[in-house]
Coordinates of C-alpha atoms (C1' of nucleotides) in Angstrom, one line a residue:
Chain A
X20 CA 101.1 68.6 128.4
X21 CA 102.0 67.8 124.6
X22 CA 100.8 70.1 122.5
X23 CA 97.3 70.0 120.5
X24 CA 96.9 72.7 117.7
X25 CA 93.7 72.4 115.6
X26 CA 92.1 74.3 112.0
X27 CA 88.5 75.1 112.1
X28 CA 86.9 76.2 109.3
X29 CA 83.4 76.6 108.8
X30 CA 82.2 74.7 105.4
X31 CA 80.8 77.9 103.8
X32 CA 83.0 77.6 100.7
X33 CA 86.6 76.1 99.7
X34 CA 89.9 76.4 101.2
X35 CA 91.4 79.7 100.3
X36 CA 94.6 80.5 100.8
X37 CA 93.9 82.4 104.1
X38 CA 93.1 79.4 105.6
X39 CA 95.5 77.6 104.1
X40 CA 98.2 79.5 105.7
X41 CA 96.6 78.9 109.1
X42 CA 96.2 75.6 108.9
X43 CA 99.6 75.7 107.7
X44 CA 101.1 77.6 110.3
X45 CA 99.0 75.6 112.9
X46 CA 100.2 72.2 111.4
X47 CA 103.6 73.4 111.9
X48 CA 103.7 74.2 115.4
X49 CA 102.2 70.8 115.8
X50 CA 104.9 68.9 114.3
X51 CA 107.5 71.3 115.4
X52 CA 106.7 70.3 118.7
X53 CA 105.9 66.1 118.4
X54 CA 102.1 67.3 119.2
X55 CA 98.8 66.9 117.0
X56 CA 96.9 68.5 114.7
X57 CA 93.3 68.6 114.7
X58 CA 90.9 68.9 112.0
X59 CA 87.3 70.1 113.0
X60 CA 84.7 71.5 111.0
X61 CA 82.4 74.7 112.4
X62 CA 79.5 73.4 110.7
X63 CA 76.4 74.8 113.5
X64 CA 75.5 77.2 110.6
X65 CA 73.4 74.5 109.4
X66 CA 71.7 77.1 106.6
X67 CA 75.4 78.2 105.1
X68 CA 77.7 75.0 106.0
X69 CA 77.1 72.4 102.2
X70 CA 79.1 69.2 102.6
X71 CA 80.5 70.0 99.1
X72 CA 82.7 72.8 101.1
X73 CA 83.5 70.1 103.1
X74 CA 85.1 67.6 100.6
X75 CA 86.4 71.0 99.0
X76 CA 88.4 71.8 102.1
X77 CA 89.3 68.0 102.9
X78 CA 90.6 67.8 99.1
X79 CA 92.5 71.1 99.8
X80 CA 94.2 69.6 103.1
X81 CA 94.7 66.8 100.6
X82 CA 96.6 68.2 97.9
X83 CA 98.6 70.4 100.2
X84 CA 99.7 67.5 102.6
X85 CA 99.2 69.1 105.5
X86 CA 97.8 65.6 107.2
X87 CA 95.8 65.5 110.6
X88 CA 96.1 63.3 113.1
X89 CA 92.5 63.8 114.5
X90 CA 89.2 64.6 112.8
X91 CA 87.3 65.6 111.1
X92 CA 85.2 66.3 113.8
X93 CA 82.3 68.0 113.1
X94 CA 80.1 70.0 115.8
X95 CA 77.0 68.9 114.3
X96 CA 77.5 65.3 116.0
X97 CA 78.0 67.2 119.1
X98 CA 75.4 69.2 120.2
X99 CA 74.1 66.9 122.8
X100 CA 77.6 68.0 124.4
X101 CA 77.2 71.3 123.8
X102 CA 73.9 71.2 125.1
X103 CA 75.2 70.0 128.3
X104 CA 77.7 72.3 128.8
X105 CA 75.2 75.3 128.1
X106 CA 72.4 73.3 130.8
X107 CA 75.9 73.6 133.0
X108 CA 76.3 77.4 132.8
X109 CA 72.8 78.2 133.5
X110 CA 72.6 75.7 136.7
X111 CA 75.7 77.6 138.1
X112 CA 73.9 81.2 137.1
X113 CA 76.6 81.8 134.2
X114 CA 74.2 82.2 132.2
X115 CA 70.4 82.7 131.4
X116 CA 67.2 83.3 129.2
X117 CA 66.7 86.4 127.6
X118 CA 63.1 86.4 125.8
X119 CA 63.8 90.0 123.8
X120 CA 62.9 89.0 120.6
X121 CA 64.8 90.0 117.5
X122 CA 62.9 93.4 116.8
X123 CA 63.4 94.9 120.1
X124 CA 67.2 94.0 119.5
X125 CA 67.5 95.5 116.5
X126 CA 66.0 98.4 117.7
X127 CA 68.3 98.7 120.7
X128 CA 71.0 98.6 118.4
X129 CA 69.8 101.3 115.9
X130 CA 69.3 104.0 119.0
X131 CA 72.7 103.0 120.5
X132 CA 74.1 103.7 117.2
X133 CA 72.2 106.9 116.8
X134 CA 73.7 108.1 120.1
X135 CA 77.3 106.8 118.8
X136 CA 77.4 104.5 120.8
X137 CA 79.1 100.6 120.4
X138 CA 75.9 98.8 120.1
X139 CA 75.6 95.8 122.7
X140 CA 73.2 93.9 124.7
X141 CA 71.8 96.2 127.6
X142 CA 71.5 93.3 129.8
X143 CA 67.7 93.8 130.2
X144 CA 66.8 89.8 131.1
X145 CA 70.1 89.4 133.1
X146 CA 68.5 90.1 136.4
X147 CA 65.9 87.3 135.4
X148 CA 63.2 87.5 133.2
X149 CA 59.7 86.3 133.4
X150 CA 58.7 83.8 130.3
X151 CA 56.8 85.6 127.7
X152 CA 53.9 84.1 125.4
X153 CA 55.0 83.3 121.7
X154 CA 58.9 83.7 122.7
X155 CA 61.4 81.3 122.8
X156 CA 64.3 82.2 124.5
X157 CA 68.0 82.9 123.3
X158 CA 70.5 81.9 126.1
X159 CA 73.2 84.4 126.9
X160 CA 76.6 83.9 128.8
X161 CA 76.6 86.2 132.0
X162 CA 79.7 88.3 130.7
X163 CA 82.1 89.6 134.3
X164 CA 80.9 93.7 134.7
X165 CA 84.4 94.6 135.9
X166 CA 87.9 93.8 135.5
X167 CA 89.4 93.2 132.5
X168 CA 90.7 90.3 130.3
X169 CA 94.3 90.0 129.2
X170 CA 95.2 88.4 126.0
X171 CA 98.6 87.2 126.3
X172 CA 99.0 86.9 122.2
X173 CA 101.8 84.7 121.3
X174 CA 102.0 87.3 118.1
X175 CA 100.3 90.3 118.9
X176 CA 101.5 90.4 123.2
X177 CA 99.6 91.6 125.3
X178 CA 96.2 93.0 124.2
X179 CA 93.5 94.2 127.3
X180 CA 89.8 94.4 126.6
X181 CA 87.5 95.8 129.7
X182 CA 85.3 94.0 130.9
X183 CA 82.6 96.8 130.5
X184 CA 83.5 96.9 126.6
X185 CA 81.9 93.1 126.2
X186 CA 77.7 92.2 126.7
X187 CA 76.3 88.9 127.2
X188 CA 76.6 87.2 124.2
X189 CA 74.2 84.6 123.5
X190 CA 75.4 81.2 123.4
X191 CA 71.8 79.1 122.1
X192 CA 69.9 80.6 119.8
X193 CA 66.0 80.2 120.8
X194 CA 66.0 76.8 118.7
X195 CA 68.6 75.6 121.2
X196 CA 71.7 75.3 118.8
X197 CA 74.7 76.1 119.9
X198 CA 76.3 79.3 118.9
X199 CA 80.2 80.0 117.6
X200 CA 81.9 81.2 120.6
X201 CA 80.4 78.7 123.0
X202 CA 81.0 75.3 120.8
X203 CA 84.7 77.0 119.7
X204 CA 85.3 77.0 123.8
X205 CA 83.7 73.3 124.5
X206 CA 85.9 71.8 121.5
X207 CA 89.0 73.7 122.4
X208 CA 88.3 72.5 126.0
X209 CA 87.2 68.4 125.1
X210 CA 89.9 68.5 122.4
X211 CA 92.5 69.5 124.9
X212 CA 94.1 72.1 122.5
X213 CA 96.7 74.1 124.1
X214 CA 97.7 76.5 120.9
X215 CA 94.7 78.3 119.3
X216 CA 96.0 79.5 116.0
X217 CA 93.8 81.2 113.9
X218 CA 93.0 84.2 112.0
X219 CA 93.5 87.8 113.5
X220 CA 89.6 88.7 113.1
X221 CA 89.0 86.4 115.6
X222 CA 91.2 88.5 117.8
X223 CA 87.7 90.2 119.4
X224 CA 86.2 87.1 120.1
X225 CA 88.8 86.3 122.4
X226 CA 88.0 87.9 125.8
X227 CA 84.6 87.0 125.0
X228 CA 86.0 82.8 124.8
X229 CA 88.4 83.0 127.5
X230 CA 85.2 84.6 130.4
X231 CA 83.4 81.5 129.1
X232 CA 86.3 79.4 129.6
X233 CA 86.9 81.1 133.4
X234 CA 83.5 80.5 134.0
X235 CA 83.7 76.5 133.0
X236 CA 87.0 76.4 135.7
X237 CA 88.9 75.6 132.4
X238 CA 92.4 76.3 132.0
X239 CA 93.4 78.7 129.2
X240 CA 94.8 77.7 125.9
X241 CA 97.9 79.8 124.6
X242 CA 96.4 82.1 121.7
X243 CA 98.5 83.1 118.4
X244 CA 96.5 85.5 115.6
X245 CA 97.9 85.5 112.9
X246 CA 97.7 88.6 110.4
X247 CA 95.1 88.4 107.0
X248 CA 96.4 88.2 104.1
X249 CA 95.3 90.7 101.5
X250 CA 94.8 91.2 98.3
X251 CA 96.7 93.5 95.6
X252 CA 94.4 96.4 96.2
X253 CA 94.7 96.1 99.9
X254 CA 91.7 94.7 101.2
X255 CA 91.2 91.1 102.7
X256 CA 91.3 88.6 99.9
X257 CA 88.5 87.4 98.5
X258 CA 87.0 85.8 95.0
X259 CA 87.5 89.2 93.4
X260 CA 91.5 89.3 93.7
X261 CA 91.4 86.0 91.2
X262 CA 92.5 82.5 92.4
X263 CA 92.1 82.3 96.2
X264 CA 91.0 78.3 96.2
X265 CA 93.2 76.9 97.4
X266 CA 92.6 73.6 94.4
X267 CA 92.8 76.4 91.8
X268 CA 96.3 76.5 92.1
X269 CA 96.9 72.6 91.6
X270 CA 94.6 73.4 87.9
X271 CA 96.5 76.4 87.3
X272 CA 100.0 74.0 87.3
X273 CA 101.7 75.1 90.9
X274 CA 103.1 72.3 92.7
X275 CA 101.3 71.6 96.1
X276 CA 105.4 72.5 97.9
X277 CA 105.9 75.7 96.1
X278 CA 102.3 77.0 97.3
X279 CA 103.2 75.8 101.1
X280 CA 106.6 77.9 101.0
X281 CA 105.4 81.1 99.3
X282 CA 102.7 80.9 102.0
X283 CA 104.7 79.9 104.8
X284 CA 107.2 83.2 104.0
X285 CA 103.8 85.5 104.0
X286 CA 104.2 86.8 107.4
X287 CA 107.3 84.8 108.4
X288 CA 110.8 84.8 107.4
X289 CA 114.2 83.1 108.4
X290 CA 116.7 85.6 107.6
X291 CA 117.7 85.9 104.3
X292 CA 116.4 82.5 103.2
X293 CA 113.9 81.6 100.4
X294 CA 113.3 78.3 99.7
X295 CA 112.4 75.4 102.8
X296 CA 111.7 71.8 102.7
X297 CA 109.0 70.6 104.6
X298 CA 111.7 69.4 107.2
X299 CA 113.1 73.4 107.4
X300 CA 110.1 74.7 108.1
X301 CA 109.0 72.2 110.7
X302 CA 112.1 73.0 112.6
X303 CA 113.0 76.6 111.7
X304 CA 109.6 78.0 111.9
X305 CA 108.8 79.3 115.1
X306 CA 104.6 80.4 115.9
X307 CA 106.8 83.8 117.7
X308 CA 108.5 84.8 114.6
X309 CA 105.0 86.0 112.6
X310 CA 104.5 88.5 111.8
X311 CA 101.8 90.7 113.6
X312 CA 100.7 93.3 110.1
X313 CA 98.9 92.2 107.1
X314 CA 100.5 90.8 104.2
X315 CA 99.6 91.3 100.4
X316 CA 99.5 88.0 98.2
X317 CA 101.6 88.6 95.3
X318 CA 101.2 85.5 92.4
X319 CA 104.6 87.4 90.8
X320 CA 106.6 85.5 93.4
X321 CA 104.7 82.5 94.0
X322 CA 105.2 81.9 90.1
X323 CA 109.4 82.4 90.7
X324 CA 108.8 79.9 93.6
X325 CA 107.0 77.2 91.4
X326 CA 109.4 77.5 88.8
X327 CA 112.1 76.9 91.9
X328 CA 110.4 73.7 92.6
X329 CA 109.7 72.5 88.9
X330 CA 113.7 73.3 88.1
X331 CA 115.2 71.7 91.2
X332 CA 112.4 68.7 92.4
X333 CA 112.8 65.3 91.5
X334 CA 112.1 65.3 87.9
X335 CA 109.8 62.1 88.7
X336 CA 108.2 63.8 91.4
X337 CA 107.2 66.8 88.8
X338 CA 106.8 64.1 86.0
X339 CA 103.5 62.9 88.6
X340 CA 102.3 66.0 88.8
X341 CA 102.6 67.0 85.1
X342 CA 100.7 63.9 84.1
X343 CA 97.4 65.4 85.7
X344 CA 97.7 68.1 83.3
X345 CA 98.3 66.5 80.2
X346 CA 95.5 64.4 81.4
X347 CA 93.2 67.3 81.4
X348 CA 94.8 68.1 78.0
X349 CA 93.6 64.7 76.5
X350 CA 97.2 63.6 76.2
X351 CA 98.2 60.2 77.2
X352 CA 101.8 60.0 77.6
X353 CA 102.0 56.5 76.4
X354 CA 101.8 58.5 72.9
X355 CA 105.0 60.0 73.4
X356 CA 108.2 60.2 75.7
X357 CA 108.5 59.4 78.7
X358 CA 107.2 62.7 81.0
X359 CA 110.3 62.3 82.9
X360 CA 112.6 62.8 80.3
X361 CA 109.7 65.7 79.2
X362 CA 109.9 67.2 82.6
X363 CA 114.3 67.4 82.6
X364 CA 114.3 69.1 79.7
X365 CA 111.4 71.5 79.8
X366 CA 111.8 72.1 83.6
X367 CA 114.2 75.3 83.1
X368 CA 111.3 77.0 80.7
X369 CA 108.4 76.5 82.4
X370 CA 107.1 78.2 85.1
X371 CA 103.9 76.2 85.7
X372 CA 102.7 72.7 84.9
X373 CA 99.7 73.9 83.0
X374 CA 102.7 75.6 80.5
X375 CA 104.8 72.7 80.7
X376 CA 101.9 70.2 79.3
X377 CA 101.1 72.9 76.8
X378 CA 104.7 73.0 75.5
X379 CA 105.1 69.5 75.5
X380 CA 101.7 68.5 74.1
X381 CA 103.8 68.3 70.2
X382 CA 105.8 65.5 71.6
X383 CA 102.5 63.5 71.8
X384 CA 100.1 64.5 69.0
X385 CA 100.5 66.6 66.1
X386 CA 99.4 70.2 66.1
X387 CA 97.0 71.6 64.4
X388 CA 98.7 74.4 62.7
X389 CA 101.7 76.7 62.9
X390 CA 102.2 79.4 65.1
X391 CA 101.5 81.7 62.5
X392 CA 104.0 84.6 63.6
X393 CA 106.7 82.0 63.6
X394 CA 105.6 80.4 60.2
X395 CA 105.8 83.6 58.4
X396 CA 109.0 84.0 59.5
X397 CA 111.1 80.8 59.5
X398 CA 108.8 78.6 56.8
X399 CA 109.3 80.1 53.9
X400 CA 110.6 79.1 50.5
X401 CA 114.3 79.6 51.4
X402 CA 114.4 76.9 53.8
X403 CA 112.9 74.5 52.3
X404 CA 116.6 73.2 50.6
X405 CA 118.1 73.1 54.5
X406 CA 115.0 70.9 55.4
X407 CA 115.4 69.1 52.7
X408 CA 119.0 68.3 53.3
X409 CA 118.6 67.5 57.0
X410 CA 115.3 65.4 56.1
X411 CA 117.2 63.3 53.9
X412 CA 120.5 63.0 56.6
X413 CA 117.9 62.2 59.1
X414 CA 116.4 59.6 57.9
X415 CA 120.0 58.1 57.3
X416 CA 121.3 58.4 60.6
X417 CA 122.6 55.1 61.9
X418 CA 122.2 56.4 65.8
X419 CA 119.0 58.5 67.1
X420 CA 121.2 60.4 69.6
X421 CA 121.3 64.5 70.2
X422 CA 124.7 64.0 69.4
X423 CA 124.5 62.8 66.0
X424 CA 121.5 65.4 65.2
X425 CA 123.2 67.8 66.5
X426 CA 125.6 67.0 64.1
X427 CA 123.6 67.4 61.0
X428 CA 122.2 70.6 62.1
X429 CA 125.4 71.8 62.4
X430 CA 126.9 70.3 59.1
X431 CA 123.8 71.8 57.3
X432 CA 124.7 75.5 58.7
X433 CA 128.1 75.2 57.2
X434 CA 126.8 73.7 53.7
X435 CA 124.5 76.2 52.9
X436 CA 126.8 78.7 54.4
X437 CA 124.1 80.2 57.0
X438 CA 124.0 81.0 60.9
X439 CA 123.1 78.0 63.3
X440 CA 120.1 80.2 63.9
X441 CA 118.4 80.5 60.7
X442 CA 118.4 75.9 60.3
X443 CA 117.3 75.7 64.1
X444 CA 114.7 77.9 64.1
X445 CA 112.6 76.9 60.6
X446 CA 113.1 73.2 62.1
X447 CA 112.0 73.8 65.7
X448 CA 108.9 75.5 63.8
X449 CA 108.6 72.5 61.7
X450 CA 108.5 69.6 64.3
X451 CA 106.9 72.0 67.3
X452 CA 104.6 74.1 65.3
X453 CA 105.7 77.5 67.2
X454 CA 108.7 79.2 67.9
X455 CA 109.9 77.8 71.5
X456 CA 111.2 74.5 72.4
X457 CA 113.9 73.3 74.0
X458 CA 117.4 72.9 72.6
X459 CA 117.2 71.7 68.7
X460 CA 118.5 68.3 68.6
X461 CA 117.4 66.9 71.8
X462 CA 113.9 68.3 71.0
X463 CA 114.5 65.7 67.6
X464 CA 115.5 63.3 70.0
X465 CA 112.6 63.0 72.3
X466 CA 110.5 63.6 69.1
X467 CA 111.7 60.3 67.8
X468 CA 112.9 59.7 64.1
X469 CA 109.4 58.9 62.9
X470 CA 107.8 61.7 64.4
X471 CA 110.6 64.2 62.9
X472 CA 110.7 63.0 59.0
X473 CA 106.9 63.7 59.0
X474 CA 106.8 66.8 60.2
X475 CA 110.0 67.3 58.0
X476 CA 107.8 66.2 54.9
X477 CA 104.6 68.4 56.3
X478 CA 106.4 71.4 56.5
X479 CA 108.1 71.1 53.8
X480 CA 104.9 70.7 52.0
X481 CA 102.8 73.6 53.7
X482 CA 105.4 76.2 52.3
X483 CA 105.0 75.0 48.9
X484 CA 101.4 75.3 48.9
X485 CA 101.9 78.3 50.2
X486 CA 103.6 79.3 47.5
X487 CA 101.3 77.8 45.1
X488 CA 98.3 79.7 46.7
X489 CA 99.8 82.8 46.7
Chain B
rG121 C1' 80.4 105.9 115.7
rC122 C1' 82.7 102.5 119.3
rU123 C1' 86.4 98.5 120.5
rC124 C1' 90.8 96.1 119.1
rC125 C1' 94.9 95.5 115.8
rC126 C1' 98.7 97.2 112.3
rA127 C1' 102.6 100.7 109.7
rU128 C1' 110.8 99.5 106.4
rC129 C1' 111.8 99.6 98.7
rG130 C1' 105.7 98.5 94.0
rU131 C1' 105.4 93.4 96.9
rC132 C1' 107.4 89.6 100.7
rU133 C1' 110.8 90.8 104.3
rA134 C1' 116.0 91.5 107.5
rG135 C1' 116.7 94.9 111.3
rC136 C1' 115.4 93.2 118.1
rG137 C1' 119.4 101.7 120.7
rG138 C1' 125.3 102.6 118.0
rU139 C1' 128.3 97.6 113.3
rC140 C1' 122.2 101.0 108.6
rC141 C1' 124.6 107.1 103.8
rA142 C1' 119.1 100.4 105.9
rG143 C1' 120.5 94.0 103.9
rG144 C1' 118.0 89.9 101.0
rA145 C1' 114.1 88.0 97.6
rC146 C1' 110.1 88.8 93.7
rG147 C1' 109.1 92.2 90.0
rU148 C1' 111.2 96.2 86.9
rC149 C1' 115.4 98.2 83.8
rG150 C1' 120.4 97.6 81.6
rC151 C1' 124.6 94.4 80.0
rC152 C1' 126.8 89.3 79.2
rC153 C1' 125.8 84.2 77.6
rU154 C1' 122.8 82.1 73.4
rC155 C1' 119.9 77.7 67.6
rU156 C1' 114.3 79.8 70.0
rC157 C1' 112.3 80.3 74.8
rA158 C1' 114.5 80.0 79.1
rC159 C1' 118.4 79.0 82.8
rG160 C1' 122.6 81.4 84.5
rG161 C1' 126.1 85.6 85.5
rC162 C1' 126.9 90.9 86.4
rG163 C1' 124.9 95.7 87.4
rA164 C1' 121.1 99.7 88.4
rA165 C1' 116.8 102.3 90.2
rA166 C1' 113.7 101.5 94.5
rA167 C1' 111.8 102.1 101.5
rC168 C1' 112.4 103.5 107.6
rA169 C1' 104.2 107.4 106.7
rG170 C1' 104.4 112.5 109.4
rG171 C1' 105.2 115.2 114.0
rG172 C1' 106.7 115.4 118.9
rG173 C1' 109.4 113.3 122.9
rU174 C1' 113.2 109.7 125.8
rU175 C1' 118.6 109.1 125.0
rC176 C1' 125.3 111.0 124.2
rG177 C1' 122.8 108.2 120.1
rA178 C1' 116.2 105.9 117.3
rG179 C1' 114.2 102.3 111.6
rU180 C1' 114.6 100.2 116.6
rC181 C1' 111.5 102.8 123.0
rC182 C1' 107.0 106.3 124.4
rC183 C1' 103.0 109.7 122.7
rC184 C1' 100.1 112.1 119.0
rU185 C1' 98.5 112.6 113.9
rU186 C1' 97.6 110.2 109.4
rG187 C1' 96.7 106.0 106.7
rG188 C1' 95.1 100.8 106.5
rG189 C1' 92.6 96.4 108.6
rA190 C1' 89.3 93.5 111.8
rG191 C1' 85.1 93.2 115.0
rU192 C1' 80.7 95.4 116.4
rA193 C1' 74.8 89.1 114.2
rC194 C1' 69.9 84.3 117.2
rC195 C1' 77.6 83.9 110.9
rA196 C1' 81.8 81.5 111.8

RNA sequence: GCUCCCAUCGUCUAGCGGUCCAGGACGUCGCCCUCUCACGGCGAAAACAGGGGUUCGAGUCCCCUUGGGAGUACCA
């Protein structure tokens, strides 16, 4: 049978990195092995699921790349299934009505925990209970007394739950929808999936699927958890730890690649190696080789992995991404250079694309003001005769080339008898408005003549008023 | 409480009984390169949670302790 893999998230919120990396991780073994990947959405919780999660986590998938073949399905448009399926388990006695009503639960519950015990259904309907006035009944799956179920874990091994440990869990709530573990089962089963990988806190839901899925005659799928991953203070990740959306990474500049390799080496590594291509990991990454303990998210090393991807990536490929956030800059890069060129020469100095855009942003509109750190120290009076010089030589040059500006900058240094340093730095100030940039004269060069003499002439200008003011 | 899971540098990890006075990467700290910021190069500090076994030999196998995590819903 070719294999079917699947992600299933429940539309309660956006894609986090969590899921990302199962989805991930499931999408993999999928293509590793020519199979498909299915995209469902665990939407029964009708009061939590919002179809805004849903385009959130569809956007997500999006950005990422990670492409299914089927779906989305959702379960909503299949509860008439589901329905069936549960009419199924109670004609063959797998199941039944249970007419204890929430209070008398929740009661049960508080005295088993009082005697320290693991609170669970004490079967009380399960030999057959007469209908009571008022109540609608909750179905509940007719969980095996004895024996035990073996989880062969593709991660984890082996893990044995006993029978006696699981209750009857109900599988219709008494308004007849469908609960978790029975519509997980029915779409695992109709979808013909034959690697469930998911998250590790599903790992005691499992013996609890796989009785339903003996009682149904079904064969079993293989099962892989995979491990959390946690945040820097140990626990699982959530909202508190910062970004965890999965989209708040694409607005915070990482590239969609650099995010899918720091995730895929969270729980999984290839020897020494660092850095893999979509093609690497579909063929070196093997569902075995996880990890089975929890793994911390560290943004220190995803950072050193973006700045991988923005140095050594196509620059054109970068320059696409980049333009989405001088867009949200207000920059059109008509104004300026072309983002390419941008991208080549900024790429070694930037670790994300949000930084890149706001280096960059003086190539395409003038700034507002100086860094003022910077300004205090390279515009002052005794510069003004260098930028003078090189003003008036720039405006001469015959060729617009690095080269030749390079040349002047140099020429100036020797002339006024000073260290490269203290020319390039008061004229990076001048035509970038801070102190960082990239190399002097093919800065200028991007810049543009035009561009240069007027910022020339305004700086020029801004230290003698300053001296004036003074 | 109960059930299940996990445990190598601060972090991600290599290690699948001897080749480990434990290797790589991020980060940190030095030095070099340098017109700024970076890139790059070189180097340093930094770990087998603890205790018992098994074995000629244990980071690697078993048990216990400790510490973490998950589940324990008419959520998924």
């Amino acid at each position: 049978m070719s294999t079917r893999t699947r992600f299933a998230p429940s539309p309660t919120g956006y894609l986090h990195v969590g899921g990302a990396r199962t989805a991930l991780f499931s999408w993999l073994h999928a293509r590793k092995h020519g199979g498909r990947f299915i995209l469902r959405i665990e939407d029964t919780d009708i009061e939590r699921s919002t179809i805004e999660s849903v385009n959130a986590i569809l956007e997500g998938m999006t950005w990422l790349g990670l492409e299914y073949d089927e779906g989305p399905i959702y379960q909503t448009e299949r509860f008439d299934r589901y329905k069936e399926v549960i009419q199924q388990l109670l004609d063959s006695g797998d199941a039944y009505r249970c007419y204890c009503t929430k209070e008398e639960l929740e009661r049960m519950r508080a005295e088993q925990m009082g005697r320290k015990e693991k609170p669970r259904y004490n079967g009380c309907c399960r030999p057959g209970a007469e209908p009571r006035e008022g109540v609608n009944p909750v179905i509940r799956f007719r969980n095996p007394v004895e024996g035990a179920v073996i989880v062969d874990d593709l991660v984890r091994g082996k893990i044995v739950f006993n029978n006696s440990e699981l209750d009857d869990l109900i599988i219709a709530r008494s308004d007849g929808t469908p609960t978790y573990n029975l519509t997980v089962v029915v779409d695992d089963l109709d979808m013909g999936v034959t690697h469930v990988i998911r998250g590790d806190d599903h790992i005691n839901n499992t013996p609890r699927q796989i009785n339903i899925l003996k009682a149904l005659g079904a064969e079993l799928p293989q099962y892989a958890h995979v491990p959390m991953i946690l945040g820097d203070d140990g626990k699982r990740l959530s909202k508190r730890h910062g970004a965890v959306s999965v989209m708040q990474y694409r607005e915070d500049g990482f590239l969609p690649e650099a995010l899918l390799n720091y995730l895929v080496r969270l729980g999984w590594s290839y020897g020494d190696r660092e850095l893999f291509s979509l093609d690497e990991m579909i063929s070196l990454f093997d569902i075995k080789d996880v990890n089975k303990a929890a793994s911390t998210f560290n943004s220190e090393k995803l950072l050193w992995l973006n700045h991988q991807y923005i140095m050594n990536s196509d620059p054109a490929h970068v320059a696409h991404h980049l333009s989405y956030q001088m867009g949200r800059l207000d920059i059109d890069p008509v104004d300026g250079p072309e983002l390419v060129e941008v991208v080549k020469v900024q790429r070694e100095r930037t670790k994300t694309l949000v930084e890149m855009a706001q280096n960059s942003a003086f190539f395409y509109r003038d700034f507002d003001c100086y860094d003022e750190k910077a300004a205090r120290k390279n515009l002052k009076p005794a510069a003004v005769e260098a930028l003078a010089d090189m003003l008036d030589a720039f405006k001469a040059l015959p060729d617009w080339s690095s080269e030749a500006i390079h040349k002047v900058v140099v020429e100036t240094a020797e002339l006024r008898e000073l260290k490269l340093g203290k020319i390039a730095q008061p004229l990076r100030v001048a035509v970038a408005g801070g102190p960082v940039s990239p190399p002097i004269d093919i800065t200028l060069e991007l810049l543009g003549r035009e561009r240069t003499v007027q910022r020339i002439e305004r700086a020029i200008a801004w230290i003698e008023a300053q001296g004036t003011a003074v």
